[in-house]
Amino acid sequence: MKFSYKKIPLSVKILTGMGLGIIFGLLAVQFGLSKFTSDWISPFGEIFVRLLKLIAIPLILVSLIKGVSDLRSTAGLSTMGIKTILFYISTTIIAVCLGISLAYIVRPGNFFPKEQQQTLCEKYSENVESSQVEAEIVTKKGPLSFLVDIVPDNIVLASSQNTMMLQIIFFSILVGITILLLPRKKTKSFRKFIDSSNYIVLKIIEIVMLYAPIGVFALIASVISDIAGDDPSGSLSLFKALGMYVLTVTLGLFILLLLFYPILAKLLGKVKYTKFIKAVLPAQIMGFSTSSSAATLPITKKCVEDNLNVNPKVSSFVLPIGATVNMDGTSLYQAVAAIFIAQVFAVDLNFIEILTIIITATLASIGSAAVPGAGMIMLLIVLSSVNIPVEGLALIFAVDRPLDMLRTSVNITGDSVISVIINKAHSKIKT
Ligand code: ASP
């Protein structure tokens, strides 16, 4: 039988890229090749992430305008919208509560060696300060500023920044609704233009995906080499000190992945979990490699549409909103991290303070941008809401990247499950 590269499933190719990336990264650490890796390997990962981000905004614009304008009426859109938001908020709250419960059961703070506290606080104090500046910008705003922020005052400006995805979503829905309200004759040529643009964007995604195995290889290799640097023993002892904390977050994320989402997918989406995981695996790996739900969006969309038959009208609406506001992994991580830091600094939290953590972690995860490290910056808001020392952030800085990779995978899995559920509920929508 003739070997054909084309016939190998995408997930196998990406997994191979990831495996080779791990091997290369470990070898680079072993042989002190971190400079070589950052000079000659990581640019190929950077190019991949740029390509994905490049296509994310055109994808949202075109597919959302098309998705909304193809609906029969605005009533369908509003019920889908309300259901989606309700699902997103409830899964996030469940994730926070799971994180808090695990942090109280495992008590990771009690395993943290006290002598490391001072060293870490000094080592990462600068990083904490710069995160504080970013978090302050958010907290200084009024309570309704998030609503104001959703509405763009300049669409060109909003499209130029990947962190303003909600504004693009708002604009696209507005254009879609306007098309619905106008007589069809008047919008004929624009709809044709959007249809063709949609084909072009989807083809570009296919082209970019050809490069995915190499991109994933380069991303994973450089992350491993960045984390360990040329001093693997130093990083290893840090990981040991923070081992219980890392374990608690990881355990929570895996409970979401292997227990919570399967139940949701089976009960409400009527999809077997093995089928579901197989279908979204490429997107999960991409989330893991890029640490960005926004960059992963094109692949998440392709996976649920091609492998789970989710109607593009549903995925075009549910997934971009999910990538920006639905971050179950991030909210769970923020809950565990807050309680871990409180335990290390011996801060006792009462019932009201725990409730405050539930509310702020939910809001902070919604407010986190879908880019690497955003969840950690927003964690500062959670910490300050209950007077946990913000310097505590320094304790967890060193292990944030691997946890970010994991939580991003969980974030996009959560979005995919909800897209399947909403698709089931709106199965009457015609493609
Ligand atoms: N990197 C995460 C995402 O894009 C956000 C975070 O938790 O930092 O989903």
mmCIF file of C-alpha atoms in Angstrom, residues 25-416:
data_model
loop_
_atom_site.group_PDB
_atom_site.id
_atom_site.type_symbol
_atom_site.label_atom_id
_atom_site.label_comp_id
_atom_site.label_asym_id
_atom_site.label_seq_id
_atom_site.Cartn_x
_atom_site.Cartn_y
_atom_site.Cartn_z
ATOM 1 C CA GLY A 25 12.658 20.508 23.996
ATOM 2 C CA LEU A 26 13.975 17.963 26.501
ATOM 3 C CA LEU A 27 17.112 17.394 24.432
ATOM 4 C CA ALA A 28 17.633 21.151 24.155
ATOM 5 C CA VAL A 29 17.446 21.444 27.954
ATOM 6 C CA GLN A 30 19.797 18.495 28.385
ATOM 7 C CA PHE A 31 22.417 19.856 25.974
ATOM 8 C CA GLY A 32 22.093 23.552 26.897
ATOM 9 C CA LEU A 33 20.570 24.524 23.544
ATOM 10 C CA SER A 34 18.114 27.133 24.820
ATOM 11 C CA LYS A 35 19.663 29.946 22.759
ATOM 12 C CA PHE A 36 19.627 27.818 19.615
ATOM 13 C CA THR A 37 15.982 26.945 20.282
ATOM 14 C CA SER A 38 14.910 30.543 20.807
ATOM 15 C CA ASP A 39 16.856 31.761 17.763
ATOM 16 C CA TRP A 40 16.090 29.015 15.279
ATOM 17 C CA ILE A 41 13.033 27.073 16.437
ATOM 18 C CA SER A 42 10.678 29.411 18.242
ATOM 19 C CA PRO A 43 10.247 31.861 15.278
ATOM 20 C CA PHE A 44 8.434 29.048 13.427
ATOM 21 C CA GLY A 45 6.006 28.763 16.359
ATOM 22 C CA GLU A 46 5.577 32.530 16.442
ATOM 23 C CA ILE A 47 4.741 32.531 12.718
ATOM 24 C CA PHE A 48 2.076 29.882 13.335
ATOM 25 C CA VAL A 49 0.439 31.853 16.154
ATOM 26 C CA ARG A 50 0.510 34.985 13.991
ATOM 27 C CA LEU A 51 -1.186 33.160 11.122
ATOM 28 C CA LEU A 52 -3.918 31.936 13.458
ATOM 29 C CA LYS A 53 -4.480 35.376 14.947
ATOM 30 C CA LEU A 54 -4.414 36.902 11.486
ATOM 31 C CA ILE A 55 -7.369 34.832 10.426
ATOM 32 C CA ALA A 56 -9.340 35.065 13.713
ATOM 33 C CA ILE A 57 -10.846 38.542 13.144
ATOM 34 C CA PRO A 58 -11.846 38.011 9.480
ATOM 35 C CA LEU A 59 -13.331 34.664 10.542
ATOM 36 C CA ILE A 60 -15.497 36.217 13.251
ATOM 37 C CA LEU A 61 -16.604 39.087 11.013
ATOM 38 C CA VAL A 62 -17.537 37.006 8.016
ATOM 39 C CA SER A 63 -18.961 33.921 9.685
ATOM 40 C CA LEU A 64 -20.980 35.824 12.272
ATOM 41 C CA ILE A 65 -22.480 38.236 9.728
ATOM 42 C CA LYS A 66 -23.318 35.258 7.550
ATOM 43 C CA GLY A 67 -24.612 33.181 10.470
ATOM 44 C CA VAL A 68 -26.926 35.880 11.801
ATOM 45 C CA SER A 69 -28.165 37.119 8.428
ATOM 46 C CA ASP A 70 -29.002 33.558 7.366
ATOM 47 C CA LEU A 71 -31.322 33.095 10.339
ATOM 48 C CA ARG A 72 -35.033 33.328 9.697
ATOM 49 C CA SER A 73 -35.747 35.950 12.351
ATOM 50 C CA THR A 74 -34.208 37.901 15.177
ATOM 51 C CA ALA A 75 -36.280 35.874 17.675
ATOM 52 C CA GLY A 76 -34.190 32.741 17.003
ATOM 53 C CA LEU A 77 -31.056 34.719 17.610
ATOM 54 C CA SER A 78 -32.173 36.090 20.943
ATOM 55 C CA THR A 79 -33.211 32.696 22.348
ATOM 56 C CA MET A 80 -29.915 31.214 21.168
ATOM 57 C CA GLY A 81 -28.078 34.175 22.710
ATOM 58 C CA ILE A 82 -29.786 33.904 26.078
ATOM 59 C CA LYS A 83 -29.268 30.117 26.264
ATOM 60 C CA THR A 84 -25.605 30.446 25.320
ATOM 61 C CA ILE A 85 -24.864 33.096 27.929
ATOM 62 C CA LEU A 86 -26.755 31.166 30.637
ATOM 63 C CA PHE A 87 -24.794 27.996 29.865
ATOM 64 C CA TYR A 88 -21.528 29.880 29.844
ATOM 65 C CA ILE A 89 -22.133 31.560 33.187
ATOM 66 C CA SER A 90 -23.378 28.418 34.922
ATOM 67 C CA THR A 91 -20.474 26.238 33.773
ATOM 68 C CA THR A 92 -18.046 28.927 34.906
ATOM 69 C CA ILE A 93 -19.620 29.097 38.374
ATOM 70 C CA ILE A 94 -19.489 25.289 38.648
ATOM 71 C CA ALA A 95 -15.779 25.377 37.688
ATOM 72 C CA VAL A 96 -15.029 28.011 40.360
ATOM 73 C CA CYS A 97 -16.867 26.008 43.025
ATOM 74 C CA LEU A 98 -14.954 22.875 42.017
ATOM 75 C CA GLY A 99 -11.676 24.796 42.281
ATOM 76 C CA ILE A 100 -12.537 26.114 45.747
ATOM 77 C CA SER A 101 -13.601 22.679 47.004
ATOM 78 C CA LEU A 102 -10.405 21.036 45.739
ATOM 79 C CA ALA A 103 -8.243 23.774 47.250
ATOM 80 C CA TYR A 104 -9.883 23.133 50.642
ATOM 81 C CA ILE A 105 -9.657 19.362 50.362
ATOM 82 C CA VAL A 106 -6.018 19.169 49.190
ATOM 83 C CA ARG A 107 -4.810 22.309 51.029
ATOM 84 C CA PRO A 108 -1.848 22.874 48.661
ATOM 85 C CA GLY A 109 -0.679 25.894 50.669
ATOM 86 C CA ASN A 110 0.255 23.620 53.581
ATOM 87 C CA PHE A 111 2.787 21.790 51.406
ATOM 88 C CA PHE A 112 4.607 24.935 50.353
ATOM 89 C CA PRO A 113 8.103 25.230 51.945
ATOM 90 C CA LYS A 114 8.125 28.506 53.875
ATOM 91 C CA GLU A 115 11.786 29.213 53.057
ATOM 92 C CA GLN A 116 10.874 29.556 49.374
ATOM 93 C CA GLN A 117 8.341 32.297 50.113
ATOM 94 C CA GLN A 118 10.851 35.123 50.578
ATOM 95 C CA THR A 119 13.025 34.049 47.622
ATOM 96 C CA LEU A 120 10.125 33.865 45.216
ATOM 97 C CA CYS A 121 8.561 37.131 46.388
ATOM 98 C CA GLU A 122 11.873 38.897 45.726
ATOM 99 C CA LYS A 123 12.561 37.145 42.433
ATOM 100 C CA TYR A 124 9.211 37.940 40.827
ATOM 101 C CA SER A 125 8.359 41.259 42.491
ATOM 102 C CA GLU A 126 8.875 43.167 39.213
ATOM 103 C CA ASN A 127 6.508 40.906 37.308
ATOM 104 C CA VAL A 128 3.895 41.365 40.031
ATOM 105 C CA GLU A 129 4.217 45.143 39.754
ATOM 106 C CA SER A 130 3.689 45.188 35.997
ATOM 107 C CA SER A 131 0.664 42.885 36.321
ATOM 108 C CA GLN A 132 -0.663 45.173 39.032
ATOM 109 C CA VAL A 133 -0.517 48.137 36.657
ATOM 110 C CA GLU A 134 -2.538 46.214 34.078
ATOM 111 C CA ALA A 135 -5.069 45.005 36.646
ATOM 112 C CA GLU A 136 -5.468 48.522 38.055
ATOM 113 C CA ILE A 137 -6.542 49.819 34.654
ATOM 114 C CA VAL A 138 -9.404 47.326 34.806
ATOM 115 C CA THR A 139 -10.412 47.978 38.425
ATOM 116 C CA LYS A 140 -10.367 51.769 38.054
ATOM 117 C CA LYS A 141 -13.229 51.566 35.576
ATOM 118 C CA GLY A 142 -16.859 51.924 36.711
ATOM 119 C CA PRO A 143 -19.149 48.922 37.280
ATOM 120 C CA LEU A 144 -20.850 49.229 33.881
ATOM 121 C CA SER A 145 -17.713 49.904 31.896
ATOM 122 C CA PHE A 146 -17.740 46.338 30.555
ATOM 123 C CA LEU A 147 -20.974 47.202 28.719
ATOM 124 C CA VAL A 148 -19.452 50.368 27.299
ATOM 125 C CA ASP A 149 -16.362 48.396 26.245
ATOM 126 C CA ILE A 150 -18.422 46.001 24.143
ATOM 127 C CA VAL A 151 -19.553 48.836 21.856
ATOM 128 C CA PRO A 152 -16.824 49.963 19.447
ATOM 129 C CA ASP A 153 -16.558 53.600 18.453
ATOM 130 C CA ASN A 154 -14.313 52.783 15.547
ATOM 131 C CA ILE A 155 -14.560 49.440 13.796
ATOM 132 C CA VAL A 156 -11.203 49.761 12.052
ATOM 133 C CA LEU A 157 -9.480 50.367 15.367
ATOM 134 C CA ALA A 158 -11.334 47.461 17.015
ATOM 135 C CA SER A 159 -10.394 45.130 14.161
ATOM 136 C CA SER A 160 -6.763 46.060 14.566
ATOM 137 C CA GLN A 161 -6.520 44.605 18.068
ATOM 138 C CA ASN A 162 -7.018 40.967 18.868
ATOM 139 C CA THR A 163 -8.041 41.850 22.421
ATOM 140 C CA MET A 164 -11.161 43.665 21.208
ATOM 141 C CA MET A 165 -12.952 40.580 19.981
ATOM 142 C CA LEU A 166 -16.183 41.383 21.799
ATOM 143 C CA GLN A 167 -16.409 44.641 19.847
ATOM 144 C CA ILE A 168 -16.037 42.765 16.563
ATOM 145 C CA ILE A 169 -18.717 40.309 17.697
ATOM 146 C CA PHE A 170 -21.034 43.230 18.540
ATOM 147 C CA PHE A 171 -20.469 44.860 15.144
ATOM 148 C CA SER A 172 -20.964 41.615 13.224
ATOM 149 C CA ILE A 173 -24.218 40.807 15.035
ATOM 150 C CA LEU A 174 -25.430 44.356 14.367
ATOM 151 C CA VAL A 175 -24.688 44.052 10.635
ATOM 152 C CA GLY A 176 -26.302 40.578 10.551
ATOM 153 C CA ILE A 177 -29.479 41.819 12.262
ATOM 154 C CA THR A 178 -29.659 44.842 9.946
ATOM 155 C CA ILE A 179 -29.493 42.532 6.930
ATOM 156 C CA LEU A 180 -32.359 40.501 8.421
ATOM 157 C CA LEU A 181 -34.434 43.634 8.837
ATOM 158 C CA LEU A 182 -33.891 44.922 5.278
ATOM 159 C CA PRO A 183 -35.740 43.519 2.246
ATOM 160 C CA ARG A 184 -33.671 40.622 0.856
ATOM 161 C CA LYS A 185 -33.443 42.215 -2.612
ATOM 162 C CA LYS A 186 -31.567 45.191 -1.223
ATOM 163 C CA THR A 187 -28.859 43.125 0.437
ATOM 164 C CA LYS A 188 -28.387 40.526 -2.307
ATOM 165 C CA SER A 189 -24.948 41.577 -3.509
ATOM 166 C CA PHE A 190 -23.593 42.094 0.003
ATOM 167 C CA ARG A 191 -24.759 38.623 1.034
ATOM 168 C CA LYS A 192 -23.054 37.166 -2.038
ATOM 169 C CA PHE A 193 -19.870 39.002 -1.110
ATOM 170 C CA ILE A 194 -20.029 37.641 2.458
ATOM 171 C CA ASP A 195 -20.677 34.116 1.133
ATOM 172 C CA SER A 196 -17.589 34.221 -1.069
ATOM 173 C CA SER A 197 -15.515 35.790 1.711
ATOM 174 C CA ASN A 198 -16.604 32.946 3.961
ATOM 175 C CA TYR A 199 -15.283 30.376 1.472
ATOM 176 C CA ILE A 200 -12.013 32.270 1.206
ATOM 177 C CA VAL A 201 -11.538 32.447 4.989
ATOM 178 C CA LEU A 202 -12.308 28.731 5.378
ATOM 179 C CA LYS A 203 -9.799 27.866 2.649
ATOM 180 C CA ILE A 204 -7.132 30.021 4.314
ATOM 181 C CA ILE A 205 -7.715 28.090 7.551
ATOM 182 C CA GLU A 206 -7.193 24.842 5.644
ATOM 183 C CA ILE A 207 -3.941 26.185 4.224
ATOM 184 C CA VAL A 208 -2.737 27.351 7.649
ATOM 185 C CA MET A 209 -3.547 23.932 9.089
ATOM 186 C CA LEU A 210 -1.071 22.333 6.698
ATOM 187 C CA TYR A 211 1.579 24.140 8.678
ATOM 188 C CA ALA A 212 0.101 23.133 12.062
ATOM 189 C CA PRO A 213 2.375 20.136 12.821
ATOM 190 C CA ILE A 214 5.501 22.260 12.341
ATOM 191 C CA GLY A 215 3.995 25.156 14.275
ATOM 192 C CA VAL A 216 3.030 22.925 17.190
ATOM 193 C CA PHE A 217 6.462 21.289 17.172
ATOM 194 C CA ALA A 218 8.194 24.687 17.384
ATOM 195 C CA LEU A 219 5.818 26.041 20.061
ATOM 196 C CA ILE A 220 6.161 23.040 22.368
ATOM 197 C CA ALA A 221 9.939 22.800 21.944
ATOM 198 C CA SER A 222 10.420 26.471 22.776
ATOM 199 C CA VAL A 223 8.048 26.425 25.753
ATOM 200 C CA ILE A 224 9.942 23.512 27.330
ATOM 201 C CA SER A 225 13.276 25.149 26.681
ATOM 202 C CA ASP A 226 12.000 28.545 27.980
ATOM 203 C CA ILE A 227 10.658 27.096 31.209
ATOM 204 C CA ALA A 228 13.668 24.969 32.051
ATOM 205 C CA GLY A 229 16.284 27.295 30.524
ATOM 206 C CA ASP A 230 19.787 25.936 30.890
ATOM 207 C CA ASP A 231 19.240 25.255 34.600
ATOM 208 C CA PRO A 232 16.785 22.361 34.750
ATOM 209 C CA SER A 233 17.585 21.530 38.376
ATOM 210 C CA GLY A 234 16.492 25.025 39.522
ATOM 211 C CA SER A 235 13.172 24.713 37.717
ATOM 212 C CA LEU A 236 12.723 21.205 39.040
ATOM 213 C CA SER A 237 13.055 22.320 42.656
ATOM 214 C CA LEU A 238 10.544 25.113 42.003
ATOM 215 C CA PHE A 239 8.108 22.635 40.531
ATOM 216 C CA LYS A 240 8.586 20.450 43.614
ATOM 217 C CA ALA A 241 7.788 23.332 45.963
ATOM 218 C CA LEU A 242 4.707 24.196 43.978
ATOM 219 C CA GLY A 243 3.928 20.559 43.206
ATOM 220 C CA MET A 244 0.736 20.308 45.258
ATOM 221 C CA TYR A 245 -0.581 23.565 43.850
ATOM 222 C CA VAL A 246 0.126 22.445 40.266
ATOM 223 C CA LEU A 247 -1.456 19.093 41.057
ATOM 224 C CA THR A 248 -4.615 20.635 42.513
ATOM 225 C CA VAL A 249 -5.159 22.871 39.470
ATOM 226 C CA THR A 250 -4.399 19.974 37.114
ATOM 227 C CA LEU A 251 -6.739 17.633 38.977
ATOM 228 C CA GLY A 252 -9.554 20.189 38.746
ATOM 229 C CA LEU A 253 -8.954 20.731 35.036
ATOM 230 C CA PHE A 254 -9.009 16.986 34.396
ATOM 231 C CA ILE A 255 -12.238 16.590 36.370
ATOM 232 C CA LEU A 256 -13.780 19.153 34.035
ATOM 233 C CA LEU A 257 -12.330 17.424 30.983
ATOM 234 C CA LEU A 258 -13.030 13.812 31.882
ATOM 235 C CA LEU A 259 -16.112 14.005 34.083
ATOM 236 C CA PHE A 260 -18.025 17.253 33.866
ATOM 237 C CA TYR A 261 -17.916 17.812 30.090
ATOM 238 C CA PRO A 262 -18.627 14.143 29.241
ATOM 239 C CA ILE A 263 -21.765 14.263 31.367
ATOM 240 C CA LEU A 264 -22.860 17.545 29.769
ATOM 241 C CA ALA A 265 -22.106 16.315 26.241
ATOM 242 C CA LYS A 266 -23.966 13.053 26.808
ATOM 243 C CA LEU A 267 -26.967 14.378 28.702
ATOM 244 C CA LEU A 268 -27.628 17.623 26.876
ATOM 245 C CA GLY A 269 -25.732 17.286 23.602
ATOM 246 C CA LYS A 270 -26.515 13.595 23.036
ATOM 247 C CA VAL A 271 -22.928 12.997 21.896
ATOM 248 C CA LYS A 272 -20.740 10.170 23.166
ATOM 249 C CA TYR A 273 -17.712 11.587 24.901
ATOM 250 C CA THR A 274 -15.179 9.417 23.062
ATOM 251 C CA LYS A 275 -16.546 10.780 19.807
ATOM 252 C CA PHE A 276 -16.482 14.288 21.216
ATOM 253 C CA ILE A 277 -12.872 14.098 22.449
ATOM 254 C CA LYS A 278 -11.682 12.613 19.160
ATOM 255 C CA ALA A 279 -13.432 15.410 17.334
ATOM 256 C CA VAL A 280 -11.980 18.288 19.318
ATOM 257 C CA LEU A 281 -8.513 16.835 19.955
ATOM 258 C CA PRO A 282 -6.789 18.995 17.291
ATOM 259 C CA ALA A 283 -8.296 22.122 18.865
ATOM 260 C CA GLN A 284 -7.272 20.977 22.351
ATOM 261 C CA ILE A 285 -3.678 20.480 21.232
ATOM 262 C CA MET A 286 -3.741 23.842 19.520
ATOM 263 C CA GLY A 287 -5.045 25.489 22.708
ATOM 264 C CA PHE A 288 -2.322 23.696 24.640
ATOM 265 C CA SER A 289 0.429 24.844 22.268
ATOM 266 C CA THR A 290 -0.678 28.447 21.758
ATOM 267 C CA SER A 291 -2.185 29.214 25.221
ATOM 268 C CA SER A 292 -4.705 31.374 23.431
ATOM 269 C CA SER A 293 -8.397 30.647 22.934
ATOM 270 C CA ALA A 294 -8.532 33.434 20.344
ATOM 271 C CA ALA A 295 -5.753 31.966 18.230
ATOM 272 C CA THR A 296 -7.368 28.523 18.522
ATOM 273 C CA LEU A 297 -10.808 29.745 17.399
ATOM 274 C CA PRO A 298 -10.428 28.912 13.671
ATOM 275 C CA ILE A 299 -9.517 25.310 14.529
ATOM 276 C CA THR A 300 -12.181 24.940 17.227
ATOM 277 C CA LYS A 301 -14.772 26.038 14.685
ATOM 278 C CA LYS A 302 -13.479 23.674 12.019
ATOM 279 C CA CYS A 303 -13.424 20.735 14.468
ATOM 280 C CA VAL A 304 -16.995 21.097 15.726
ATOM 281 C CA GLU A 305 -18.381 21.709 12.243
ATOM 282 C CA ASP A 306 -16.482 18.974 10.393
ATOM 283 C CA ASN A 307 -16.401 16.308 13.088
ATOM 284 C CA LEU A 308 -19.507 16.941 15.188
ATOM 285 C CA ASN A 309 -21.827 18.329 12.533
ATOM 286 C CA VAL A 310 -22.479 21.517 14.433
ATOM 287 C CA ASN A 311 -24.369 23.917 12.193
ATOM 288 C CA PRO A 312 -22.069 26.796 11.103
ATOM 289 C CA LYS A 313 -24.854 29.213 12.072
ATOM 290 C CA VAL A 314 -24.584 27.954 15.641
ATOM 291 C CA SER A 315 -20.807 27.652 15.844
ATOM 292 C CA SER A 316 -20.289 31.093 14.262
ATOM 293 C CA PHE A 317 -22.296 32.582 17.078
ATOM 294 C CA VAL A 318 -21.468 30.407 20.078
ATOM 295 C CA LEU A 319 -17.711 29.909 19.623
ATOM 296 C CA PRO A 320 -16.399 33.492 19.195
ATOM 297 C CA ILE A 321 -18.404 34.582 22.241
ATOM 298 C CA GLY A 322 -17.174 31.514 24.138
ATOM 299 C CA ALA A 323 -13.537 32.149 23.240
ATOM 300 C CA THR A 324 -13.840 35.593 24.771
ATOM 301 C CA VAL A 325 -16.085 35.120 27.789
ATOM 302 C CA ASN A 326 -16.313 31.415 28.644
ATOM 303 C CA MET A 327 -13.175 30.314 30.455
ATOM 304 C CA ASP A 328 -13.973 27.476 32.850
ATOM 305 C CA GLY A 329 -10.325 26.432 33.091
ATOM 306 C CA THR A 330 -9.216 29.963 33.897
ATOM 307 C CA SER A 331 -11.888 30.478 36.539
ATOM 308 C CA LEU A 332 -11.035 27.166 38.242
ATOM 309 C CA TYR A 333 -7.356 28.101 38.216
ATOM 310 C CA GLN A 334 -8.086 31.539 39.684
ATOM 311 C CA ALA A 335 -10.093 29.989 42.523
ATOM 312 C CA VAL A 336 -7.383 27.446 43.401
ATOM 313 C CA ALA A 337 -4.605 30.047 43.103
ATOM 314 C CA ALA A 338 -6.416 32.542 45.348
ATOM 315 C CA ILE A 339 -6.997 29.965 48.084
ATOM 316 C CA PHE A 340 -3.460 28.567 47.739
ATOM 317 C CA ILE A 341 -1.967 32.051 48.253
ATOM 318 C CA ALA A 342 -4.324 32.667 51.195
ATOM 319 C CA GLN A 343 -3.161 29.395 52.770
ATOM 320 C CA VAL A 344 0.533 30.260 52.312
ATOM 321 C CA PHE A 345 0.044 33.714 53.863
ATOM 322 C CA ALA A 346 -2.167 32.216 56.603
ATOM 323 C CA VAL A 347 -5.160 34.363 55.672
ATOM 324 C CA ASP A 348 -8.381 32.811 56.973
ATOM 325 C CA LEU A 349 -11.320 33.281 54.658
ATOM 326 C CA ASN A 350 -14.870 33.455 55.980
ATOM 327 C CA PHE A 351 -18.039 32.435 54.144
ATOM 328 C CA ILE A 352 -18.664 35.909 52.689
ATOM 329 C CA GLU A 353 -15.099 36.081 51.405
ATOM 330 C CA ILE A 354 -15.447 32.711 49.714
ATOM 331 C CA LEU A 355 -18.651 33.924 48.091
ATOM 332 C CA THR A 356 -16.755 37.006 46.953
ATOM 333 C CA ILE A 357 -14.120 34.745 45.363
ATOM 334 C CA ILE A 358 -16.858 32.850 43.521
ATOM 335 C CA ILE A 359 -18.262 36.096 42.122
ATOM 336 C CA THR A 360 -14.958 37.792 41.313
ATOM 337 C CA ALA A 361 -13.354 34.693 39.781
ATOM 338 C CA THR A 362 -16.415 34.270 37.549
ATOM 339 C CA LEU A 363 -16.237 37.916 36.459
ATOM 340 C CA ALA A 364 -12.437 37.918 36.207
ATOM 341 C CA SER A 365 -12.461 34.896 33.897
ATOM 342 C CA ILE A 366 -15.127 36.536 31.736
ATOM 343 C CA GLY A 367 -12.961 39.642 31.628
ATOM 344 C CA SER A 368 -9.735 37.782 30.830
ATOM 345 C CA ALA A 369 -8.596 38.303 27.268
ATOM 346 C CA ALA A 370 -8.196 35.113 25.242
ATOM 347 C CA VAL A 371 -4.409 35.464 25.132
ATOM 348 C CA PRO A 372 -1.528 33.837 27.047
ATOM 349 C CA GLY A 373 -1.208 34.800 30.703
ATOM 350 C CA ALA A 374 -4.369 36.941 30.816
ATOM 351 C CA GLY A 375 -5.930 34.812 33.552
ATOM 352 C CA MET A 376 -3.037 35.480 35.899
ATOM 353 C CA ILE A 377 -3.325 39.255 35.540
ATOM 354 C CA MET A 378 -7.041 39.113 36.283
ATOM 355 C CA LEU A 379 -6.271 36.931 39.310
ATOM 356 C CA LEU A 380 -5.011 40.099 40.970
ATOM 357 C CA ILE A 381 -8.574 41.401 41.005
ATOM 358 C CA VAL A 382 -9.733 38.260 42.797
ATOM 359 C CA LEU A 383 -6.929 38.560 45.357
ATOM 360 C CA SER A 384 -7.557 42.221 46.111
ATOM 361 C CA SER A 385 -11.308 41.698 46.484
ATOM 362 C CA VAL A 386 -10.735 39.620 49.631
ATOM 363 C CA ASN A 387 -7.509 41.171 50.914
ATOM 364 C CA ILE A 388 -5.215 38.291 50.046
ATOM 365 C CA PRO A 389 -1.703 39.800 49.607
ATOM 366 C CA VAL A 390 -1.179 40.445 45.885
ATOM 367 C CA GLU A 391 2.555 39.762 46.297
ATOM 368 C CA GLY A 392 1.409 36.142 46.500
ATOM 369 C CA LEU A 393 1.244 36.202 42.720
ATOM 370 C CA ALA A 394 5.043 35.956 42.732
ATOM 371 C CA LEU A 395 4.738 32.467 44.239
ATOM 372 C CA ILE A 396 2.923 31.052 41.241
ATOM 373 C CA PHE A 397 4.569 32.997 38.414
ATOM 374 C CA ALA A 398 7.131 30.356 37.573
ATOM 375 C CA VAL A 399 4.577 27.629 36.885
ATOM 376 C CA ASP A 400 1.985 29.753 35.150
ATOM 377 C CA ARG A 401 2.838 28.899 31.564
ATOM 378 C CA PRO A 402 2.254 25.125 31.733
ATOM 379 C CA LEU A 403 -0.954 25.698 33.686
ATOM 380 C CA ASP A 404 -2.020 28.296 31.119
ATOM 381 C CA MET A 405 -1.533 25.704 28.374
ATOM 382 C CA LEU A 406 -3.761 23.240 30.199
ATOM 383 C CA ARG A 407 -6.459 25.719 31.167
ATOM 384 C CA THR A 408 -6.660 27.060 27.609
ATOM 385 C CA SER A 409 -7.336 23.520 26.362
ATOM 386 C CA VAL A 410 -10.098 23.231 28.942
ATOM 387 C CA ASN A 411 -11.487 26.651 27.988
ATOM 388 C CA ILE A 412 -11.929 25.724 24.355
ATOM 389 C CA THR A 413 -13.326 22.286 25.256
ATOM 390 C CA GLY A 414 -15.985 24.050 27.334
ATOM 391 C CA ASP A 415 -16.903 26.256 24.365
ATOM 392 C CA SER A 416 -17.125 23.209 22.103
#
